[in-house]
Rosetta silent file (secondary structure, phi, psi, omega in degrees, C-alpha in Angstrom):
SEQUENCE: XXXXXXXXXXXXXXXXXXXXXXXXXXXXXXXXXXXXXXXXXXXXXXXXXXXXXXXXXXXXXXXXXXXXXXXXXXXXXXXXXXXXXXXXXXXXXXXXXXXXXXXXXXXXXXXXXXXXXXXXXXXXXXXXXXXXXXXXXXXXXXXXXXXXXXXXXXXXXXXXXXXXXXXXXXXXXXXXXXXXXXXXXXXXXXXXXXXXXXXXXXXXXXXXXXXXXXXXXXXXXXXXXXXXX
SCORE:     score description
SCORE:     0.000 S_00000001
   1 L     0.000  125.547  177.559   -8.460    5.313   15.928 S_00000001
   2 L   -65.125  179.934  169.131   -5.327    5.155   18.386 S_00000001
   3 H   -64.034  -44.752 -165.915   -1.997    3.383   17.837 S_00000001
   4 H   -60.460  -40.476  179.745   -3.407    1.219   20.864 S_00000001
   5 H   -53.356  -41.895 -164.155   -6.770    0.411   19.069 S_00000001
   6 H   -80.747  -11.970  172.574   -4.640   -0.700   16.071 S_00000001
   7 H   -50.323  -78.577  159.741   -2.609   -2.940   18.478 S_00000001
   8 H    -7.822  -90.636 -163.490   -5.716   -4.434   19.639 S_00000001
   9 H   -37.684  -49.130 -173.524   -6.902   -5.261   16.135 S_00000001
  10 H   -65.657  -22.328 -153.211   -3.770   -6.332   14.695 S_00000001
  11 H  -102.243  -20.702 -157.620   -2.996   -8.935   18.308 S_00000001
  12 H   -94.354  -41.896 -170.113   -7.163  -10.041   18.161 S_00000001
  13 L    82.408   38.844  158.497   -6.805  -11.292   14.196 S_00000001
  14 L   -75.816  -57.765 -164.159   -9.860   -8.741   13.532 S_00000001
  15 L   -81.300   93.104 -163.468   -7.326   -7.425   10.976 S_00000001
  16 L   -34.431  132.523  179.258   -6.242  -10.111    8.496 S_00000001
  17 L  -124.596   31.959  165.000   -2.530  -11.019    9.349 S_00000001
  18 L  -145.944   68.922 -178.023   -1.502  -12.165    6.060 S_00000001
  19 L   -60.799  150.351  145.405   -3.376   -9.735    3.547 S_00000001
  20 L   -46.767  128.777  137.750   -2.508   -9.922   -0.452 S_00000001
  21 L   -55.117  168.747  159.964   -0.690   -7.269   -2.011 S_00000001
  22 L   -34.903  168.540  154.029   -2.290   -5.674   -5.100 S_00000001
  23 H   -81.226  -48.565 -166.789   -2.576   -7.440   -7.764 S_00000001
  24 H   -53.838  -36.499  172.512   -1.629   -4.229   -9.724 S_00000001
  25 H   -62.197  -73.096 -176.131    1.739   -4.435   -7.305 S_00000001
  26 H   -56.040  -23.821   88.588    2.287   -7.715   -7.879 S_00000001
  27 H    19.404  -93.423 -153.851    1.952   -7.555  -11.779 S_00000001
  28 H   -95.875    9.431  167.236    4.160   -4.656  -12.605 S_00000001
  29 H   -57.978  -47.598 -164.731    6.654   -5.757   -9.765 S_00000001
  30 H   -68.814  -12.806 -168.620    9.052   -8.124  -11.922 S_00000001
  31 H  -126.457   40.461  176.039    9.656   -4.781  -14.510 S_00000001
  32 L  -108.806  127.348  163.157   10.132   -2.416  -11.234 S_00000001
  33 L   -32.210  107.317 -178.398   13.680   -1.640  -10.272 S_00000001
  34 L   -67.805  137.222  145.371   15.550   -3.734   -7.566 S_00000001
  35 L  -156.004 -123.007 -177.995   16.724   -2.241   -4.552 S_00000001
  36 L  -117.495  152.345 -175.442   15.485   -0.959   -1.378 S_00000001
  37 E  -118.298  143.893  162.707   11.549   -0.153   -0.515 S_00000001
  38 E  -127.035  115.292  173.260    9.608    1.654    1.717 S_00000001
  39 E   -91.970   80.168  170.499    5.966    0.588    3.062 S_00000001
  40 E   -48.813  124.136  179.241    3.935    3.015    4.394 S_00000001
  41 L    46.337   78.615 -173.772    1.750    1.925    7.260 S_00000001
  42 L   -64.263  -17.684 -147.055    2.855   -1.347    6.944 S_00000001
  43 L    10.631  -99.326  177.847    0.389   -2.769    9.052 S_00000001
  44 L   -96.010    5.142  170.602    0.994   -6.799    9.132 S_00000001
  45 L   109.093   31.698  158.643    3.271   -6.677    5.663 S_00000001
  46 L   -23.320  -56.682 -173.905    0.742   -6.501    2.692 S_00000001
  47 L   -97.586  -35.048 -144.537    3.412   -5.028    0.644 S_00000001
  48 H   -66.564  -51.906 -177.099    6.351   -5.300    2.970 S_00000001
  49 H   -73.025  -75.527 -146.317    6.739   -9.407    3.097 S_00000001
  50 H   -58.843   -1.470 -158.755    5.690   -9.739   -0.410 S_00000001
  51 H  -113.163   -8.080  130.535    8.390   -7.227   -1.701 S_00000001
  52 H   -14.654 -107.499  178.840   10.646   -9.274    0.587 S_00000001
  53 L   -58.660   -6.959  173.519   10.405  -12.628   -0.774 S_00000001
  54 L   -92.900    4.007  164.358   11.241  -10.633   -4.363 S_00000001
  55 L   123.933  -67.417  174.505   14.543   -9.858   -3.384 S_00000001
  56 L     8.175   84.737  138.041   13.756   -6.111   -1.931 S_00000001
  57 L   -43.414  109.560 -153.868   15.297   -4.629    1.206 S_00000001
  58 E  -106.209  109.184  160.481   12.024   -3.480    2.704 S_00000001
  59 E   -77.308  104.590 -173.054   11.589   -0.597    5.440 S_00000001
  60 E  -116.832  132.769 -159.539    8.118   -1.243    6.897 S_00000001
  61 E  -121.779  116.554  159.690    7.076    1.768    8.563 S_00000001
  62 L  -162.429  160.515  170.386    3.609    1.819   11.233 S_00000001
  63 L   -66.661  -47.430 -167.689    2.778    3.053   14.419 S_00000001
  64 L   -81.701  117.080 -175.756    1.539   -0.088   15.855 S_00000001
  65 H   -70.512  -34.209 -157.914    4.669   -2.349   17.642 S_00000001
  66 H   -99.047   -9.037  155.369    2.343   -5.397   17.407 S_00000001
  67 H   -56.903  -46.391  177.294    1.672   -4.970   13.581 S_00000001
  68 H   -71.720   -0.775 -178.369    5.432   -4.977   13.063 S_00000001
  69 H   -73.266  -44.798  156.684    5.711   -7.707   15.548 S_00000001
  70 H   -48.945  -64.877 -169.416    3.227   -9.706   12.482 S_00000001
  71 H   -56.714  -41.273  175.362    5.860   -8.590    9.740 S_00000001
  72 H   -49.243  -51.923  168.541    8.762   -9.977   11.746 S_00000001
  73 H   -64.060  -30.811 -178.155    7.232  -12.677   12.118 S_00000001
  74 H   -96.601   24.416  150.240    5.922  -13.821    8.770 S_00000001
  75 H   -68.916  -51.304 -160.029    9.170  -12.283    7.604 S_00000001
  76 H   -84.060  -30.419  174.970   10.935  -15.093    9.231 S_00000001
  77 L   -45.601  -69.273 -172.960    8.427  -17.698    8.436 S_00000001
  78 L   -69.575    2.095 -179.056    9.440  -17.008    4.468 S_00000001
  79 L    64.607   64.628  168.540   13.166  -16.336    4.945 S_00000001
  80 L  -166.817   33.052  163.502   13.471  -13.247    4.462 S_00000001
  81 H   -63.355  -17.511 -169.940   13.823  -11.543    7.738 S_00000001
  82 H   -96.901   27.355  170.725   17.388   -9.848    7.082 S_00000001
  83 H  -126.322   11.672  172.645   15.497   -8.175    4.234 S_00000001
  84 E  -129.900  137.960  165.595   13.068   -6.149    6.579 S_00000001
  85 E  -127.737  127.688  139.461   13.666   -3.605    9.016 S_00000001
  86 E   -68.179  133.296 -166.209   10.816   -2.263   10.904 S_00000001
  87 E  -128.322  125.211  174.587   10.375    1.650   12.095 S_00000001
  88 L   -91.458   53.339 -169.779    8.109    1.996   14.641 S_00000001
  89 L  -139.922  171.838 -174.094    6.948    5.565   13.966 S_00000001
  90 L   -88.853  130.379 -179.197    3.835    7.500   12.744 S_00000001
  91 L   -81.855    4.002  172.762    3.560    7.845    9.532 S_00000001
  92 L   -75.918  -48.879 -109.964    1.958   11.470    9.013 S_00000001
  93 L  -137.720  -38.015  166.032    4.864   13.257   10.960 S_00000001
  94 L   -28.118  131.542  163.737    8.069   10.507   10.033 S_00000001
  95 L   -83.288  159.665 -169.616   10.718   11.863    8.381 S_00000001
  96 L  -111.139  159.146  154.638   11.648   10.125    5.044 S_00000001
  97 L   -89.016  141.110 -177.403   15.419   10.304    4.137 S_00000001
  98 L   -68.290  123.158 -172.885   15.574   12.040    0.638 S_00000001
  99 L    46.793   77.519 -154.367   16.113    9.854   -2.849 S_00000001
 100 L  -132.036  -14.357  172.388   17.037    7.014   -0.434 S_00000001
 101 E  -144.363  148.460  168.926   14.735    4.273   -2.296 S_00000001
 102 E   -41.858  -38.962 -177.592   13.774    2.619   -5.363 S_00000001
 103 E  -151.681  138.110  158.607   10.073    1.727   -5.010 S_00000001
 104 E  -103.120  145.635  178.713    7.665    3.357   -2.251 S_00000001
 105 E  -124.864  137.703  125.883    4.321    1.309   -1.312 S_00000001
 106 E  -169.582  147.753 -174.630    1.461    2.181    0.630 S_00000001
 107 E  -133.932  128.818  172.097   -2.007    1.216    0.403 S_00000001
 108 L    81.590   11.313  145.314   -5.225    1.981    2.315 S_00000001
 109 L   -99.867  155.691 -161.282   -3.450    4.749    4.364 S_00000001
 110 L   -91.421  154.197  140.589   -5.083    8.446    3.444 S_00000001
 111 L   175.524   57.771 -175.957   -2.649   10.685    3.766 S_00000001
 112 H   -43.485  -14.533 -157.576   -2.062   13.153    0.623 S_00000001
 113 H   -79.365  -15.705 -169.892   -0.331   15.550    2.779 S_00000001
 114 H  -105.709    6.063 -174.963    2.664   13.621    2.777 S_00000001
 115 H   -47.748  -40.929 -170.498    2.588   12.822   -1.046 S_00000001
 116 H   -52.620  -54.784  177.612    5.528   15.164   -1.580 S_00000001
 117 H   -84.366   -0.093  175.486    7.612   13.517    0.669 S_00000001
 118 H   -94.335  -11.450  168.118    7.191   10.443   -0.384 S_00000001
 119 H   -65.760  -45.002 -170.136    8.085   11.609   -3.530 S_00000001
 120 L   -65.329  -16.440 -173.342   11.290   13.219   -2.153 S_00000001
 121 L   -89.814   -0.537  175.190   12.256    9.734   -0.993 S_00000001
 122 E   -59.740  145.976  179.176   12.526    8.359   -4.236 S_00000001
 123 E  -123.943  133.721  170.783   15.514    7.907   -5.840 S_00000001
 124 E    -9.359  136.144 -176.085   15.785    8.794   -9.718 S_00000001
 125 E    43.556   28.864  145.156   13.534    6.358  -11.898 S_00000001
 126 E   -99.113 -166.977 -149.425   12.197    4.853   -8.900 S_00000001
 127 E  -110.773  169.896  177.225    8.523    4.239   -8.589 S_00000001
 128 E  -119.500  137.639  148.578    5.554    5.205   -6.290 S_00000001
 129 E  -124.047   97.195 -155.956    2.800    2.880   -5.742 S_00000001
 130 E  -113.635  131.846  163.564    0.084    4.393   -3.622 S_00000001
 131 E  -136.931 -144.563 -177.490   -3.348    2.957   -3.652 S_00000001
 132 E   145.970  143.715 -164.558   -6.348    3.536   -1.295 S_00000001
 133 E   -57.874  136.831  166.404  -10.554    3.720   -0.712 S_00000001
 134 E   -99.017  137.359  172.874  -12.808    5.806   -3.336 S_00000001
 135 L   -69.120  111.927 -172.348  -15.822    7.933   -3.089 S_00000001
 136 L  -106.956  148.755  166.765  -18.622    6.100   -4.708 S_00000001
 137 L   -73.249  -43.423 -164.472  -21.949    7.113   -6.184 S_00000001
 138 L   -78.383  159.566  159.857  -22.668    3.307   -5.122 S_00000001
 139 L   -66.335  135.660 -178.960  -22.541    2.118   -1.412 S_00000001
 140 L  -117.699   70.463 -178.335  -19.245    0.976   -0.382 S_00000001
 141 L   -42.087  -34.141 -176.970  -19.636   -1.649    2.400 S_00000001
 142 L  -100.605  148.076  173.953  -15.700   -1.888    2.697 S_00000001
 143 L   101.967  172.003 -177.076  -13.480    1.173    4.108 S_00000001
 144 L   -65.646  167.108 -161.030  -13.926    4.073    6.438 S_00000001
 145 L   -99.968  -23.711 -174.136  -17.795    5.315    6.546 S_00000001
 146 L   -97.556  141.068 -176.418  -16.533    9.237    6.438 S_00000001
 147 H   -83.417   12.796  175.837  -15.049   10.311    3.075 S_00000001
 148 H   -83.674   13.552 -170.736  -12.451   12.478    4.386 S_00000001
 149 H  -126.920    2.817  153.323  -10.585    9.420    4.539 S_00000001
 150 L   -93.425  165.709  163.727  -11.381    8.237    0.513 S_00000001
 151 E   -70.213  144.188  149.366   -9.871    9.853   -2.616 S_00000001
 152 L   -93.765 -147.881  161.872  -12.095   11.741   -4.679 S_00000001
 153 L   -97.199  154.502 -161.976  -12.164   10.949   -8.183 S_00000001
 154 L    85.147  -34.624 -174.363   -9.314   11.879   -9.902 S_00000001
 155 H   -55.017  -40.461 -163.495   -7.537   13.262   -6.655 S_00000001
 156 H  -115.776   20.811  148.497   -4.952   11.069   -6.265 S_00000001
 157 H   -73.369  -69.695 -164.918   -4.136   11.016  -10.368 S_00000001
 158 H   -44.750  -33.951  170.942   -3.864   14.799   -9.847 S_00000001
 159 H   -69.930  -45.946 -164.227   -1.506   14.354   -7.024 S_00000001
 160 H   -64.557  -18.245 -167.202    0.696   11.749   -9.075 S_00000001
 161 L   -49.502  -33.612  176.006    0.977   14.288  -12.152 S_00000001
 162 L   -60.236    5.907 -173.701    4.488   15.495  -11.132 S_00000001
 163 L  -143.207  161.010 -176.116    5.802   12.202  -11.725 S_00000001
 164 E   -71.751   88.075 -164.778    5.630    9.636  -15.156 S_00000001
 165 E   -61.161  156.048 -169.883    2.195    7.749  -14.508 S_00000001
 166 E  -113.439  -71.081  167.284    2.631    4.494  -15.304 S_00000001
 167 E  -114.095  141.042  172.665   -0.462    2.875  -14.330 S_00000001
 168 E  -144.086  130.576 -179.497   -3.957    4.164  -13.141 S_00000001
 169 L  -159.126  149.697 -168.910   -7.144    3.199  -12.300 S_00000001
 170 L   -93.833  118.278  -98.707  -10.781    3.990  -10.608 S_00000001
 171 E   157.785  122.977  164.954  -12.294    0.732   -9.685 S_00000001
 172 E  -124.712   90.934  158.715  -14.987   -1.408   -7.915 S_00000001
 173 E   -67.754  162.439  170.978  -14.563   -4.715   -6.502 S_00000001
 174 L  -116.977  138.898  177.241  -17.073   -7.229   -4.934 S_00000001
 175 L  -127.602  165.336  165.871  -15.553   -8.830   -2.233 S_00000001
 176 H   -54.598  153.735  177.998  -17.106  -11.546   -0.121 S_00000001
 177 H    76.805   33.096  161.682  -20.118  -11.127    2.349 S_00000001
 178 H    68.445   -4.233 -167.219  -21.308   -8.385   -0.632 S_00000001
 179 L   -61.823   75.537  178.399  -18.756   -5.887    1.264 S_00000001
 180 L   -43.533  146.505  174.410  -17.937   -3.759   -2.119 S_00000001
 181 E  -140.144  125.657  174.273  -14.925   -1.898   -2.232 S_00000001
 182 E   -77.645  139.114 -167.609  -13.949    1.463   -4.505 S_00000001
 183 E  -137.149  136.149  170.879  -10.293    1.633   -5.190 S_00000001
 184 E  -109.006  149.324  160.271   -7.899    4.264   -6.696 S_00000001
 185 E  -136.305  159.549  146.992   -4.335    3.016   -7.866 S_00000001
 186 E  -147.541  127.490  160.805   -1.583    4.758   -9.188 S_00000001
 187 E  -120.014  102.878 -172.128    1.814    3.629  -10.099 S_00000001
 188 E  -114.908  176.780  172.787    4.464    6.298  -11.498 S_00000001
 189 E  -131.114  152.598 -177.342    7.868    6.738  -11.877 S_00000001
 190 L   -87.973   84.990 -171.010   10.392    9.776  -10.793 S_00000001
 191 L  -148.458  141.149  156.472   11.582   10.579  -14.232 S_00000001
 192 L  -124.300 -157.409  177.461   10.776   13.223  -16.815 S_00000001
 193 L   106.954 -171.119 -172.459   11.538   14.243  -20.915 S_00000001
 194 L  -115.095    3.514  148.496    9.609   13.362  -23.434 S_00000001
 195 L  -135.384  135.386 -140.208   11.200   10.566  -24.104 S_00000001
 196 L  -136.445  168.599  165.779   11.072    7.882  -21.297 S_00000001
 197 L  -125.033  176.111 -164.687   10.986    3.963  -21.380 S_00000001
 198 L  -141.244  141.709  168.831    7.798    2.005  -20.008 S_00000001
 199 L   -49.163  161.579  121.796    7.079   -1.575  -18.741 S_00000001
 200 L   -63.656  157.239 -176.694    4.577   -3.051  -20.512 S_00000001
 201 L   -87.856  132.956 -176.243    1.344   -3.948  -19.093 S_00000001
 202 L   -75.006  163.261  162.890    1.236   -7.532  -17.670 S_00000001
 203 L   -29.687  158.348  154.144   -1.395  -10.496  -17.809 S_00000001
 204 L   -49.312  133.399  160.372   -4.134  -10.507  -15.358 S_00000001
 205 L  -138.386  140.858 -164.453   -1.819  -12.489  -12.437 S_00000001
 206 L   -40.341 -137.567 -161.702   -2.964  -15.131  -10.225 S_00000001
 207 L  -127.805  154.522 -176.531   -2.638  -14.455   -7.020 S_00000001
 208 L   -43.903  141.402  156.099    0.351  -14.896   -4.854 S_00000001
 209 L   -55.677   91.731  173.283    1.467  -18.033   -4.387 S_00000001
 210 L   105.390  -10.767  166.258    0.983  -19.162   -0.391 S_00000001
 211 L   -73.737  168.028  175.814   -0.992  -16.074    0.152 S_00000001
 212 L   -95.710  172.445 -172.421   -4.152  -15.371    1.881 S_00000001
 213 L  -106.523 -178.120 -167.003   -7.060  -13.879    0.182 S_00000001
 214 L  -107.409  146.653  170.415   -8.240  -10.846    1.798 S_00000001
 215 L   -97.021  131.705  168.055  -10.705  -10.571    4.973 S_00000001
 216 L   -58.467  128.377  171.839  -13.430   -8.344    5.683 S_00000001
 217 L   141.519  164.705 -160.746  -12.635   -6.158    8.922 S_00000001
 218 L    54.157   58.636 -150.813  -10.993   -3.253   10.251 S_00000001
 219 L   -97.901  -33.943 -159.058  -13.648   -1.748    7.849 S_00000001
 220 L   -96.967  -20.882 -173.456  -15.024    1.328   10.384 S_00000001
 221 L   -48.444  129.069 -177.117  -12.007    3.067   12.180 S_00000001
 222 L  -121.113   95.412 -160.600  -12.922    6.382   11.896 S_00000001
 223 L  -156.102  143.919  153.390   -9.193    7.849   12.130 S_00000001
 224 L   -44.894  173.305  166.952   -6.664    9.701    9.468 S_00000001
 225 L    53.302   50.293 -163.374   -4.550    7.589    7.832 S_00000001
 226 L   -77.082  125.751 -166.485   -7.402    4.876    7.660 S_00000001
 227 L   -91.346  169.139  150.733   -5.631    0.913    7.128 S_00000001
 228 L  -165.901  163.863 -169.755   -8.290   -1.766    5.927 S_00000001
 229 L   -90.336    0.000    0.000   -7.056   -5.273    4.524 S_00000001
């Protein structure tokens, strides 16, 4: 799927243009370090607004000008545009600047190849949160239809091992219209010894406040880097 296609999607409302963050993000956010963030393949600002409104100076990073054209805007809707800058570049081939942020995001794009570097952009004790579509025994109605674009199981715990996992998990939701969806998370931190300190795990937590729930669609693009809401 082109940059153009995702333009399309993103300017048509095919593509949800206020998605949730995780829950798992939103949860373990409040015992995550403040500073500056980076959201890979930002699309309309899943992570990017919500990490925003928490105080965050947020880099939202996609290919598509009229997805970041959606983050400006519901940046400014919430007050919190002078806490986002948008980069208008592809996110396999962008260069990150090195230990330059606190917390990295990105969810639902594939792209392992770049794990490394997203690592390198971390700055001491900060955290990665990468999540992203699973290979199921079961049918999986939500997500790209070819699996070179899910995790397998285990794959992207195996990638995270260089770093302190914090949280991880293998996962099926039911979403509406029956479209199931398989989910990998992982959230670590860039720290090592053998003695380290750790968040606790939070409450089940509602759901953002003023958010949208998530919409089926942009379920089929059969492209690296695959987005879905």
């Amino acid at each position: 799927m082109t940059d153009t296609d995702w333009d399309e999607r993103f300017a048509s409302g095919e593509y949800p243009r206020a998605p949730e963050p995780s829950p798992v993000l939103r949860a373990y956010e409040p015992s995550l370090p403040d500073g500056r963030a980076l959201d890979v393949a930002a699309g309309t600002g899943r992570n990017a607004v919500f990490l925003a409104d928490r105080g965050y100076d947020v880099d939202a990073l996609d290919a598509s000008a009229e997805g970041l054209r959606i983050v400006r805007e519901r940046a400014a809707e919430r007050g919190v545009a002078d806490r986002i800058e948008t980069i208008e570049a592809d996110a396999t081939t962008h260069e990150l600047p090195a230990e330059a942020y606190d917390l990295v995001t990105m969810s639902y794009f594939h792209t392992l190849d770049r794990f490394a570097d997203l690592v390198a952009s971390l700055s001491p004790g900060g955290y990665l949160f990468v999540e992203g579509h699973l290979r199921s025994a079961e049918p999986s109605l939500s997500g790209p239809s070819d699996d070179r674009y899910r995790f397998a199981a285990n794959e992207l715990l195996r990638a995270g091992l260089g770093l302190s996992v914090r949280y991880y998990d293998e996962t099926t939701t039911e979403r509406p219209g029956d479209r199931r969806r398989a989910t990998a998370r992982l959230l670590a931190r860039k720290s090592t010894g053998g003695r380290q300190s750790y968040p606790p795990r939070p409450d089940a937590p509602a759901r953002w406040p003023g958010g949208e729930r998530d919409s089926a669609g942009a379920d089929d693009a059969a492209a690296a880097g695959e987005k879905d809401p």
